[in-house]
mmCIF file of C-alpha atoms in Angstrom:
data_model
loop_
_atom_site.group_PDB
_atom_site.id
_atom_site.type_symbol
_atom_site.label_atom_id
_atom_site.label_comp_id
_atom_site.label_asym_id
_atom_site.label_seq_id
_atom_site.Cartn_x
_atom_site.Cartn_y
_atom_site.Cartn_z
ATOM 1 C CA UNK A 1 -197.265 -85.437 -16.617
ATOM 2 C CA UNK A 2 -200.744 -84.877 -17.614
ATOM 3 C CA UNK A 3 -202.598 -87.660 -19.824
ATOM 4 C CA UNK A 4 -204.848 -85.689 -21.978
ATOM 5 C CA UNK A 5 -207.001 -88.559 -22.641
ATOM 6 C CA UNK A 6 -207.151 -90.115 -18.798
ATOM 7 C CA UNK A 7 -210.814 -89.133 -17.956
ATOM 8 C CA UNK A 8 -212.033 -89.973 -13.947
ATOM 9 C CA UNK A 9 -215.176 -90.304 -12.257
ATOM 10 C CA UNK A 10 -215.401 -89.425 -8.894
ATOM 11 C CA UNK A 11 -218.184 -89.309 -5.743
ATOM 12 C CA UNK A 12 -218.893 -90.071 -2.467
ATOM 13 C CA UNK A 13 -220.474 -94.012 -2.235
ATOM 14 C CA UNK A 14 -223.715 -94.590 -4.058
ATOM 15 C CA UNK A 15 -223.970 -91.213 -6.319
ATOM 16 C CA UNK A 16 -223.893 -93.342 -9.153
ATOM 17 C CA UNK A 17 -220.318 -93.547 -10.805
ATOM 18 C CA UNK A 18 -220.516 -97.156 -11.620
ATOM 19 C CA UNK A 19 -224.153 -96.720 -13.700
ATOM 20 C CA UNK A 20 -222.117 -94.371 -15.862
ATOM 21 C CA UNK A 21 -218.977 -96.191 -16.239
ATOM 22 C CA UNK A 22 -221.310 -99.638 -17.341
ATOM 23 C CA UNK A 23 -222.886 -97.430 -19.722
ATOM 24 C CA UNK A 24 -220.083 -95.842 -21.407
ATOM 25 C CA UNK A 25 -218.425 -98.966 -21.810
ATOM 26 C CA UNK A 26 -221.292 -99.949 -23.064
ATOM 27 C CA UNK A 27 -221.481 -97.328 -25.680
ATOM 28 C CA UNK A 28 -217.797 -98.460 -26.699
ATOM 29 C CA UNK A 29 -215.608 -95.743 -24.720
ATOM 30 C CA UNK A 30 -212.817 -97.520 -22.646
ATOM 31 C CA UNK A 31 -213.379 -97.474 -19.008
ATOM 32 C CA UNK A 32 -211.437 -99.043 -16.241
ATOM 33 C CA UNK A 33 -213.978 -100.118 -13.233
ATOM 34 C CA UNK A 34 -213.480 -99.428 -9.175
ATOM 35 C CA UNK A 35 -211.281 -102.273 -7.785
ATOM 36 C CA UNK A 36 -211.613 -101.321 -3.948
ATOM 37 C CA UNK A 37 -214.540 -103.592 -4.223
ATOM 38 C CA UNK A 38 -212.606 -106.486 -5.749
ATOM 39 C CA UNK A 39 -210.068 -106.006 -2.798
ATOM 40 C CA UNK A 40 -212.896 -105.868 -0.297
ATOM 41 C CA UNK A 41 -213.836 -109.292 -1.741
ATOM 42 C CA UNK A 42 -210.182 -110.817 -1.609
ATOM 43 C CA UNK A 43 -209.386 -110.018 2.016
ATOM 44 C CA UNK A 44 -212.847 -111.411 2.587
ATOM 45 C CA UNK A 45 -211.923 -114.772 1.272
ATOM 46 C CA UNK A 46 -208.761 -114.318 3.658
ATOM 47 C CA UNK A 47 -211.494 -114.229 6.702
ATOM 48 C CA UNK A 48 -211.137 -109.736 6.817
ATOM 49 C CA UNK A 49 -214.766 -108.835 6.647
ATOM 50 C CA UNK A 50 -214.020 -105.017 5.865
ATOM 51 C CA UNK A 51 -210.629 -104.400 5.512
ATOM 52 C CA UNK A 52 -210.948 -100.846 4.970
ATOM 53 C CA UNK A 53 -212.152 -100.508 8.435
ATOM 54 C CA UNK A 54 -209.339 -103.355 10.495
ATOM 55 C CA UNK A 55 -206.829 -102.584 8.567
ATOM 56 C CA UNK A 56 -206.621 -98.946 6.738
ATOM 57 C CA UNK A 57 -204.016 -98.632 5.961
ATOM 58 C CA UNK A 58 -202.981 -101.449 4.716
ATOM 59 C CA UNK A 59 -206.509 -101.422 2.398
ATOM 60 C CA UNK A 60 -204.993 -98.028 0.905
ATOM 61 C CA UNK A 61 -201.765 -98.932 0.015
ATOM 62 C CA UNK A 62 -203.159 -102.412 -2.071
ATOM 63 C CA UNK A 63 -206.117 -99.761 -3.980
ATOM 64 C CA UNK A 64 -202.983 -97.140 -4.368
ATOM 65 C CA UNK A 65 -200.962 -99.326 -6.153
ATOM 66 C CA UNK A 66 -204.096 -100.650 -8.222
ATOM 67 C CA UNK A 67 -205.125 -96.985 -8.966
ATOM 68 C CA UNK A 68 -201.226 -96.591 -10.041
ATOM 69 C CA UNK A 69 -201.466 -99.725 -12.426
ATOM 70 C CA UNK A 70 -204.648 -98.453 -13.477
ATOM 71 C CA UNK A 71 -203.300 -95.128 -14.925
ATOM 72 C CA UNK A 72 -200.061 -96.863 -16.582
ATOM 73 C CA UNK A 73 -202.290 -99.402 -18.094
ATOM 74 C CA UNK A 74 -204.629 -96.221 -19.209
ATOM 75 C CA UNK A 75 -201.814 -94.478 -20.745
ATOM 76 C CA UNK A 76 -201.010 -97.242 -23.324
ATOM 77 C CA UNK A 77 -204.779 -97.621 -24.502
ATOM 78 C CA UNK A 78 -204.346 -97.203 -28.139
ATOM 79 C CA UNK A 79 -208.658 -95.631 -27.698
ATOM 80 C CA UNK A 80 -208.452 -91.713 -27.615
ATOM 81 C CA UNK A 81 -210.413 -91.537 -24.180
ATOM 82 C CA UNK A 82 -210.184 -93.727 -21.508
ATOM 83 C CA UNK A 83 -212.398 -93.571 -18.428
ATOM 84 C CA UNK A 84 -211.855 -94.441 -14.402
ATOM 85 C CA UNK A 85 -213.811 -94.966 -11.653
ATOM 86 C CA UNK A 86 -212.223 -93.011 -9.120
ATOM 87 C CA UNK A 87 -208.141 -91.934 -9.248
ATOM 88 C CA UNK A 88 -205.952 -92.196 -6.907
ATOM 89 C CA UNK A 89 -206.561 -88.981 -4.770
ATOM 90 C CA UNK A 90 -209.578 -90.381 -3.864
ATOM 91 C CA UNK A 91 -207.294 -92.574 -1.385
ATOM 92 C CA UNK A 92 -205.948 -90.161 0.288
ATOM 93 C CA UNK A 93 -209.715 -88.218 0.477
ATOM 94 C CA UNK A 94 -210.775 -91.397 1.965
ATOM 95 C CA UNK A 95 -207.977 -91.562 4.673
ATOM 96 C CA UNK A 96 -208.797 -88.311 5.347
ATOM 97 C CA UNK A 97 -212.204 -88.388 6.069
ATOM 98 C CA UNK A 98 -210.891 -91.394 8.646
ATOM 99 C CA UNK A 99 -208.363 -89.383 10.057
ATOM 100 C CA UNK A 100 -205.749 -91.452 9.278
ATOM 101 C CA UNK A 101 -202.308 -90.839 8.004
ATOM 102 C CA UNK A 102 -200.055 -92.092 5.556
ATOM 103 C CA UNK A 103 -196.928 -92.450 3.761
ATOM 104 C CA UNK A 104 -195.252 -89.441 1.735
ATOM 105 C CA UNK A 105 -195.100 -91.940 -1.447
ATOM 106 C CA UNK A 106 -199.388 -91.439 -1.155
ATOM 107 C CA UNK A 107 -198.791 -87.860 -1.815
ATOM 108 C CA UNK A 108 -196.048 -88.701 -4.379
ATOM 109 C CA UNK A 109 -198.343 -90.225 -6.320
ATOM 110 C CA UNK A 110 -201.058 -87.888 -6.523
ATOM 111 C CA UNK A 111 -198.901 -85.316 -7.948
ATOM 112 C CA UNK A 112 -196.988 -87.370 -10.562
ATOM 113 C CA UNK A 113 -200.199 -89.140 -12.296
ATOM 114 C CA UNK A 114 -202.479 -86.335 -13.533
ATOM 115 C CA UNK A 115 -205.616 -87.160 -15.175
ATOM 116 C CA UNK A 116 -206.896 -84.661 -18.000
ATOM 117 C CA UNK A 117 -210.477 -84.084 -16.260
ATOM 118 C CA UNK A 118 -212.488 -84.985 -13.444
ATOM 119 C CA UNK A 119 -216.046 -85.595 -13.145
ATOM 120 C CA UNK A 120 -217.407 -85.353 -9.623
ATOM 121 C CA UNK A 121 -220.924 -86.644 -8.885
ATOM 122 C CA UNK A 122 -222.884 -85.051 -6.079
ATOM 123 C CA UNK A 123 -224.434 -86.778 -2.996
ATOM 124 C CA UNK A 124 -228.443 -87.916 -4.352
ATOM 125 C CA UNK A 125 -230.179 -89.367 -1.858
ATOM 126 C CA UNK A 126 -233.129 -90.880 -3.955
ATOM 127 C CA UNK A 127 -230.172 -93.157 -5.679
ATOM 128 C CA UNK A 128 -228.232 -94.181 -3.113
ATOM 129 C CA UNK A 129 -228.613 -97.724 -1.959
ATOM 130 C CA UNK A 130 -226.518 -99.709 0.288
ATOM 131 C CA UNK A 131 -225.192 -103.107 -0.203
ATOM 132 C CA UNK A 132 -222.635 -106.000 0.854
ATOM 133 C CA UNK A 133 -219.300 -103.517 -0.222
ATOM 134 C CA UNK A 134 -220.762 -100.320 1.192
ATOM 135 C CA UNK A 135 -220.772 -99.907 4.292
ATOM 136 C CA UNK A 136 -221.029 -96.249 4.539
ATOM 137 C CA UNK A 137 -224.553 -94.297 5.614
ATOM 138 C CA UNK A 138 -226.056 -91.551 3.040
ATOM 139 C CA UNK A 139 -224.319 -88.558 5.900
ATOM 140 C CA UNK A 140 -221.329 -90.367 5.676
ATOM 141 C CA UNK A 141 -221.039 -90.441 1.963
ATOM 142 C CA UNK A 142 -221.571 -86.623 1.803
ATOM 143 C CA UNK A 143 -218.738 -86.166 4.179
ATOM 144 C CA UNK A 144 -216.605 -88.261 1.775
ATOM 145 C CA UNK A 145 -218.284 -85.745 -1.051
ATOM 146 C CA UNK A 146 -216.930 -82.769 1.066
ATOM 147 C CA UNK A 147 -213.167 -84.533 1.523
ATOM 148 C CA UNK A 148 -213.089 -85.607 -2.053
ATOM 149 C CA UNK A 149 -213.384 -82.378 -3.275
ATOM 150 C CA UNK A 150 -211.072 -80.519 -1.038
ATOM 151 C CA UNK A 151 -208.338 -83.205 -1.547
ATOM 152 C CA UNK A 152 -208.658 -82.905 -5.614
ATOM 153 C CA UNK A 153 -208.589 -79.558 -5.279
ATOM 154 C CA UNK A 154 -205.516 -79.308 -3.531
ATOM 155 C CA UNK A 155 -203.694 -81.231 -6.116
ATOM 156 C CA UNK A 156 -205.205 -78.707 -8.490
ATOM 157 C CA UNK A 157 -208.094 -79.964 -10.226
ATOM 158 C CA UNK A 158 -211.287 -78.036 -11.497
ATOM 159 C CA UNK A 159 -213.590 -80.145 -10.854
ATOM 160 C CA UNK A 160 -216.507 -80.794 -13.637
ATOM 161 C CA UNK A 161 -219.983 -81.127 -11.378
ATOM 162 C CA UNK A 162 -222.125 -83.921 -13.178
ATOM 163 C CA UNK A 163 -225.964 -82.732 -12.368
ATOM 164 C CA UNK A 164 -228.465 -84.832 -10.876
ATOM 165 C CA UNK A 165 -230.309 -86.130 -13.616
ATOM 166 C CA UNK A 166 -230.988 -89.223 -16.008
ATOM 167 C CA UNK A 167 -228.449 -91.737 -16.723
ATOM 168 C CA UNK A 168 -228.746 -90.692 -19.844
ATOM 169 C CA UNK A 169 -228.658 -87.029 -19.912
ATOM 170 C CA UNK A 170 -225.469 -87.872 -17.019
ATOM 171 C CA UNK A 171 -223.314 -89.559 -20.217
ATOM 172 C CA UNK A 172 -224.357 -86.920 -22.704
ATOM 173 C CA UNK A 173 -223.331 -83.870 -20.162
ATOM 174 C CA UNK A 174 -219.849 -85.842 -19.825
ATOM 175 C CA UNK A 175 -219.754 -87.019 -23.693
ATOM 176 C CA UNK A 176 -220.355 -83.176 -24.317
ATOM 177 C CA UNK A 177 -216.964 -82.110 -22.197
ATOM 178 C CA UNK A 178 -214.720 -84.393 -24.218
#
């Protein structure tokens, strides 16, 4: 069933989906952050320095099932918008672009939590910056670009391109689609 008010964010690494999601919190719109980097930092206090990379599969089923609570949770906001940093296609995008495979429940749920719209962000290589969590390259983050759209699409999303431009002017080209 489609959640007319469940909003995501999408992009490849460092295109700068976080900025916006600080900022419309900030402006009072509900927005539920990116966990993968708060499981990156658990299994690194369990001695698994990138668990995304030993163990992928494992590292997709825990941000599945946070993505999954994250939509539930979503659904119940009493706020008529509610914003997320990345849904839970972009899981399988990722294990794509690692050639990995998965479970059919990873499909499942992809086509039984539908968010309303999607905002992709294109690669921008003056803004991208690296940093403890990310351990993807600039070329590698465009790759993940190219698999994130082709796996939204094939659960049937149009996606809404965000341009390149101020933070500011980002939020009012997304506040202006709602």
């Amino acid at each position: 069933m489609v959640q007319k008010k469940i909003k995501v964010i999408i992009g490849g690494p460092g295109t700068g989906k976080t900025s916006i999601i600080d900022e419309l919190k900030a402006l009072g719109y509900c927005c539920y952050p990116e966990i993968s980097r708060e499981v990156t930092m658990e299994a690194r206090k369990q001695g698994i320095d990138q668990l995304f990379l030993e163990q992928p599969l494992l590292f997709s089923e825990l941000l599945l099932e946070g993505r999954k609570k994250q939509y539930l949770e979503a659904q119940n906001e009493p706020h008529e918008v509610v914003f997320i940093d990345r849904g839970i296609p972009d899981v399988l995008a990722y294990m794509h672009y690692i050639g990995d495979s998965y479970p059919s429940f990873f499909d499942a749920a992809c086509r039984e939590n539908i968010y309303s719209e999607v905002y992709i962000l294109p690669p921008w290589k003056e803004i991208y910056v690296s940093d403890e969590a990310r351990y993807e390259n600039y070329e590698q983050s465009e790759l993940i670009h190219n698999h994130l759209v082709e796996t939204y699409t094939k659960y049937g999303y149009n996606l809404i391109e965000v341009p390149k431009d101020s933070l500011d002017n980002r939020i009012l080209f997304i506040l202006d689609k709602i």
